[in-house]
Amino acid sequence: MKKILVSILFCFPLIVSAQTVLTPQQELEQAQKQLEAAKMALEQAKMKAEQAKAAAEKKAKAHAEARAKAAEIQKQIEATKAETARLKQEAERVQREAAHQAEIVAKQRAEAEAAQKVADQKVEQVEVTEQQATSSHNGWIEPKPTITSQPATTAMKAAKEAESNYISASAVPEVNGKIQWSKTYLVPSLSAKELYDKALNFLNVLTQEENQLENSKVVLVNPTEHSILATIHEKLVFSSSLLALDQTKFRYALQVKCSDGKATLTMSRLTYDYKQQDQVTHYVAEEWISNRVALNKKGTRMYPISGKFRRGTINRKNQIFEGFKQALSEGAVSISE
């Protein structure tokens, strides 16, 4: 029995081997299955490769964009730094110029005040001399040409009255802190359109006068509302001789508003550019010809330098307003100023 079992165990592998032998058809099917599996594995590998490639490209693109953005930001930073440095230099330059201009104005004011003090001292000396002379009772005294007890002559009175036109507090009016002259003229016989046409012609003629500079012109008109705006750039002459010419560039605005029977002229925004020894100084009227700047503390005299600007400006203003009145009608009557 034992021998039989041993024989069976010995032959069992041969039996199993005989049973696992595949037919050609089975081998073909098995090969096809293996081929399909290989193809599927290949497709999966390709898909993974494409995904990996796309991810790599996306990552590379993101890195490139980040580098480009960083470079652009750095460029903007450099440009901002350069502009900041330029603006800082410009601000320092403007501050230096402003300080220089302030020094010039302060120096001129100091000189004017010193000159005025000297003049006041001389007046006081004359008054003292007069008192000393009148206090002497015995003997002859030396006559002083500056001392007189006679009434002022008509010419002196006229001169004082003329001077009062410049030192009067109302000679240079201010509206909201800005120097401005305004006057309305009544011409009942003329319509708004007729007054507008006359005013426009007056301003066009004014901007063509001999003393006018470039950019002096009528800049805006409103025929519907009968309004006109002109900017005037001209030469304002203080004195003229064969050896010297004292003048300044003078800028201001003229505005006209017309309605039936009346027209209003306003002069404002006054500035000056004054050249002395190749140095041009810019003045704003409010800081140069106003009562607080051009007049002494008592309001009885004008300072020499700013005073000539104040006098010249008032004279020019009078010329313009009188010319405007004549241009409207000889019978025009002013009702406000």
XYZ file of C-alpha atoms in Angstrom:
337
model
C 0.000 0.000 0.000
C 2.854 2.258 0.898
C 4.491 1.630 -2.429
C 1.296 2.483 -4.204
C 1.012 5.822 -2.391
C 4.606 6.695 -3.196
C 4.017 5.933 -6.840
C 0.921 8.108 -6.890
C 2.779 11.056 -5.303
C 5.608 10.639 -7.767
C 3.277 10.767 -10.734
C 1.075 13.628 -9.460
C 3.234 16.515 -10.849
C 3.221 14.880 -14.261
C -0.568 14.668 -14.165
C -0.882 18.333 -13.158
C 1.622 19.423 -15.813
C -0.293 17.559 -18.419
C -3.495 19.330 -17.383
C -1.975 22.945 -17.605
C -0.755 22.684 -21.160
C -2.534 25.455 -23.230
C -3.845 25.123 -26.653
C -2.650 27.545 -29.390
C -5.981 29.360 -29.220
C -5.612 29.843 -25.485
C -2.070 31.052 -25.911
C -3.290 33.576 -28.518
C -5.994 34.835 -26.216
C -3.581 35.053 -23.365
C -1.101 36.957 -25.543
C -3.833 39.353 -26.669
C -4.828 39.987 -23.066
C -1.234 40.681 -22.197
C -1.000 42.999 -25.215
C -4.117 44.914 -24.138
C -2.746 45.186 -20.625
C 0.543 46.466 -22.020
C -1.279 49.008 -24.214
C -3.327 50.189 -21.263
C -0.212 50.508 -19.167
C 1.436 52.466 -22.020
C -1.534 54.849 -22.305
C -1.520 55.407 -18.576
C 2.201 56.042 -18.691
C 1.731 58.543 -21.583
C -1.096 60.263 -19.714
C 1.007 60.568 -16.597
C 3.887 61.854 -18.694
C 1.641 64.519 -20.329
C 0.302 65.536 -16.938
C 3.793 65.765 -15.548
C 4.901 67.795 -18.591
C 1.911 70.168 -18.289
C 2.546 70.596 -14.580
C 6.209 71.289 -15.255
C 5.368 73.841 -17.978
C 2.792 75.523 -15.725
C 5.291 75.674 -12.915
C 7.985 77.040 -15.233
C 5.543 79.649 -16.608
C 4.563 80.660 -13.083
C 8.239 81.016 -12.166
C 8.876 83.087 -15.310
C 5.890 85.341 -14.621
C 6.983 85.745 -11.024
C 10.496 86.694 -12.143
C 9.105 89.137 -14.732
C 6.756 90.681 -12.175
C 9.571 90.961 -9.660
C 11.746 92.621 -12.302
C 8.934 95.053 -13.189
C 8.367 95.873 -9.521
C 12.082 96.447 -9.066
C 12.065 98.693 -12.127
C 9.157 100.676 -10.687
C 10.960 100.905 -7.357
C 14.055 102.293 -9.071
C 11.944 104.752 -11.076
C 10.111 105.840 -7.925
C 13.397 106.328 -6.098
C 14.747 108.386 -8.993
C 11.579 110.516 -9.149
C 11.647 110.958 -5.378
C 15.246 112.119 -5.554
C 14.401 114.500 -8.399
C 11.417 115.942 -6.540
C 13.521 116.321 -3.430
C 16.148 118.234 -5.386
C 13.432 120.359 -7.000
C 11.880 121.078 -3.599
C 15.274 122.067 -2.216
C 15.849 124.337 -5.214
C 12.429 125.968 -4.789
C 13.086 126.424 -1.084
C 16.443 128.039 -1.832
C 14.850 130.362 -4.381
C 12.010 131.204 -1.995
C 14.497 131.929 0.770
C 16.514 134.084 -1.622
C 13.408 135.987 -2.704
C 12.388 136.403 0.920
C 15.838 137.815 1.698
C 15.538 140.271 -1.194
C 12.055 141.394 -0.112
C 13.155 141.653 3.513
C 16.201 143.656 2.472
C 14.116 145.990 0.329
C 11.583 146.459 3.115
C 14.369 147.097 5.604
C 15.929 149.649 3.259
C 12.550 151.303 2.732
C 11.850 151.410 6.464
C 15.338 152.767 7.129
C 14.844 155.448 4.488
C 11.469 156.309 5.979
C 12.965 156.518 9.464
C 15.659 158.863 8.176
C 12.986 161.000 6.543
C 10.944 161.041 9.756
C 14.022 162.026 11.735
C 14.700 164.872 9.333
C 11.119 166.070 9.725
C 11.482 165.939 13.503
C 14.759 167.855 13.286
C 13.056 170.524 11.205
C 10.246 170.777 13.753
C 12.780 171.103 16.587
C 14.679 173.726 14.650
C 11.451 175.618 14.076
C 10.638 175.534 17.778
C 14.132 176.742 18.676
C 13.918 179.546 16.171
C 10.519 180.772 17.372
C 11.641 180.615 21.027
C 14.327 183.278 20.466
C 13.119 186.761 21.532
C 16.164 189.040 21.174
C 18.366 189.866 18.222
C 18.401 188.691 14.675
C 17.992 185.033 13.773
C 19.001 183.160 10.624
C 15.967 182.402 8.458
C 15.354 178.729 7.758
C 14.035 178.003 4.258
C 12.273 174.883 5.538
C 10.372 176.841 8.191
C 7.391 178.950 7.274
C 4.322 180.108 9.106
C 2.566 181.147 5.920
C -0.421 179.127 4.706
C 0.327 176.406 2.132
C 0.116 177.551 -1.462
C -2.494 176.231 -3.862
C 0.157 174.074 -5.531
C 1.156 172.492 -2.225
C -2.464 171.806 -1.372
C -2.973 170.187 -4.755
C 0.125 168.045 -4.243
C -1.103 166.901 -0.834
C -4.535 166.114 -2.226
C -2.967 164.134 -5.068
C -0.803 162.221 -2.609
C -3.835 161.447 -0.468
C -5.308 159.610 -3.451
C -2.464 157.091 -3.098
C -2.224 156.760 0.696
C -5.952 156.621 1.400
C -7.013 153.315 2.966
C -9.655 152.957 0.258
C -7.216 153.629 -2.583
C -6.320 149.935 -2.807
C -9.415 147.936 -1.754
C -9.340 144.238 -0.884
C -12.117 141.678 -1.298
C -11.618 138.432 0.671
C -7.949 139.309 1.091
C -7.406 139.979 -2.635
C -6.829 143.412 -4.175
C -9.690 144.213 -6.521
C -11.211 147.286 -8.150
C -14.757 147.166 -9.471
C -17.026 149.862 -10.870
C -20.492 149.792 -12.429
C -21.553 152.314 -15.073
C -25.145 153.260 -15.908
C -26.045 153.818 -19.558
C -29.863 153.560 -19.624
C -30.120 154.105 -23.374
C -28.115 150.995 -24.316
C -29.074 147.313 -24.213
C -26.907 144.547 -22.780
C -25.880 143.518 -26.319
C -24.852 147.057 -27.254
C -22.830 147.498 -24.064
C -21.235 144.065 -24.568
C -20.126 144.993 -28.108
C -18.629 148.298 -26.922
C -16.835 146.611 -24.016
C -15.422 143.871 -26.256
C -14.121 146.457 -28.718
C -12.527 148.418 -25.851
C -10.673 145.330 -24.573
C -9.534 144.300 -28.065
C -8.102 147.782 -28.626
C -6.497 147.774 -25.170
C -4.638 144.506 -25.841
C -3.108 146.029 -28.987
C -1.671 149.146 -27.345
C 2.051 149.869 -27.626
C 2.842 148.894 -24.039
C 1.238 145.444 -24.363
C 3.256 142.205 -24.218
C 2.737 138.719 -25.627
C -0.290 136.803 -24.259
C -2.228 140.011 -23.613
C -5.636 139.144 -25.045
C -9.347 138.540 -24.582
C -9.404 134.912 -23.454
C -13.108 134.143 -22.905
C -16.438 135.605 -23.991
C -20.036 134.647 -23.245
C -22.327 136.447 -25.714
C -25.400 134.905 -24.081
C -24.609 136.261 -20.620
C -22.806 139.318 -22.072
C -19.605 138.568 -20.133
C -15.956 139.006 -21.148
C -12.641 137.998 -19.550
C -9.265 139.391 -20.642
C -5.749 138.772 -19.313
C -3.442 141.750 -19.664
C 0.361 141.503 -19.865
C 1.991 144.902 -20.258
C 4.895 147.200 -19.384
C 4.289 149.587 -16.495
C 6.816 152.443 -16.692
C 7.784 154.250 -13.484
C 10.326 156.646 -14.971
C 12.153 157.061 -18.256
C 15.184 159.093 -19.308
C 17.995 158.936 -21.818
C 20.166 157.087 -19.324
C 17.713 154.853 -17.507
C 14.340 153.161 -17.866
C 12.579 152.007 -14.717
C 9.695 149.652 -15.516
C 8.093 146.338 -14.565
C 6.124 143.602 -16.295
C 2.558 143.996 -15.065
C -0.151 141.303 -15.271
C -3.807 141.503 -14.300
C -7.285 140.335 -15.291
C -10.179 142.454 -16.551
C -13.711 141.091 -16.355
C -16.817 142.741 -17.821
C -20.449 141.878 -17.076
C -23.198 143.672 -19.017
C -26.952 143.882 -18.624
C -29.556 146.257 -19.996
C -28.531 149.794 -19.098
C -25.386 148.999 -17.109
C -21.925 147.436 -17.342
C -19.500 146.412 -14.585
C -15.705 146.339 -14.973
C -13.520 144.455 -12.459
C -9.718 144.520 -12.248
C -8.031 141.777 -10.182
C -5.209 139.169 -9.919
C -2.370 141.722 -10.111
C 1.280 140.579 -10.237
C 4.626 142.138 -11.170
C 8.006 140.914 -12.474
C 10.604 143.572 -11.636
C 14.165 143.343 -12.980
C 17.068 144.936 -11.132
C 20.708 144.238 -12.000
C 19.839 141.065 -13.946
C 17.769 139.804 -11.001
C 14.014 139.389 -11.641
C 11.773 139.539 -8.567
C 8.151 138.389 -8.669
C 5.640 140.335 -6.593
C 1.989 139.651 -5.825
C -0.038 142.831 -5.348
C -1.398 141.738 -1.960
C 2.163 141.403 -0.664
C 3.516 144.575 -2.257
C 1.063 147.472 -2.763
C -1.502 146.783 -0.023
C -2.002 149.249 2.829
C -0.154 147.084 5.363
C 2.921 146.710 3.119
C 3.261 149.920 1.091
C 2.327 152.446 3.819
C 4.097 153.327 7.058
C 2.513 152.349 10.360
C 0.727 155.688 10.669
C -0.630 155.396 7.143
C 0.693 158.851 6.264
C 3.426 157.992 3.751
C 4.306 155.369 1.168
C 7.590 153.502 1.285
C 9.841 154.474 -1.655
C 10.060 151.179 -3.553
C 6.672 149.572 -2.981
C 5.174 153.060 -3.059
C 6.115 153.612 -6.684
C 4.395 150.313 -7.573
C 1.290 151.417 -5.671
C 1.269 154.844 -7.339
C 1.873 153.425 -10.832
C -0.806 150.758 -10.402
C -3.425 153.241 -9.216
C -2.627 155.571 -12.127
C -2.950 152.714 -14.607
C -6.202 151.581 -13.008
C -7.616 155.089 -13.347
C -6.642 155.190 -17.038
C -8.359 151.869 -17.747
C -11.598 152.672 -15.940
C -11.817 156.127 -17.502
C -11.175 154.629 -20.940
C -13.860 152.008 -20.342
C -16.348 154.702 -19.327
C -15.627 156.738 -22.466
C -15.929 153.607 -24.627
C -19.426 152.931 -23.277
C -20.763 156.472 -23.513
C -19.679 159.977 -22.605
C -22.797 160.169 -20.462
C -22.053 156.981 -18.503
C -22.414 157.424 -14.741
C -20.588 155.270 -12.183
C -22.675 154.028 -9.260
C -20.278 151.764 -7.357
C -16.634 151.043 -6.825
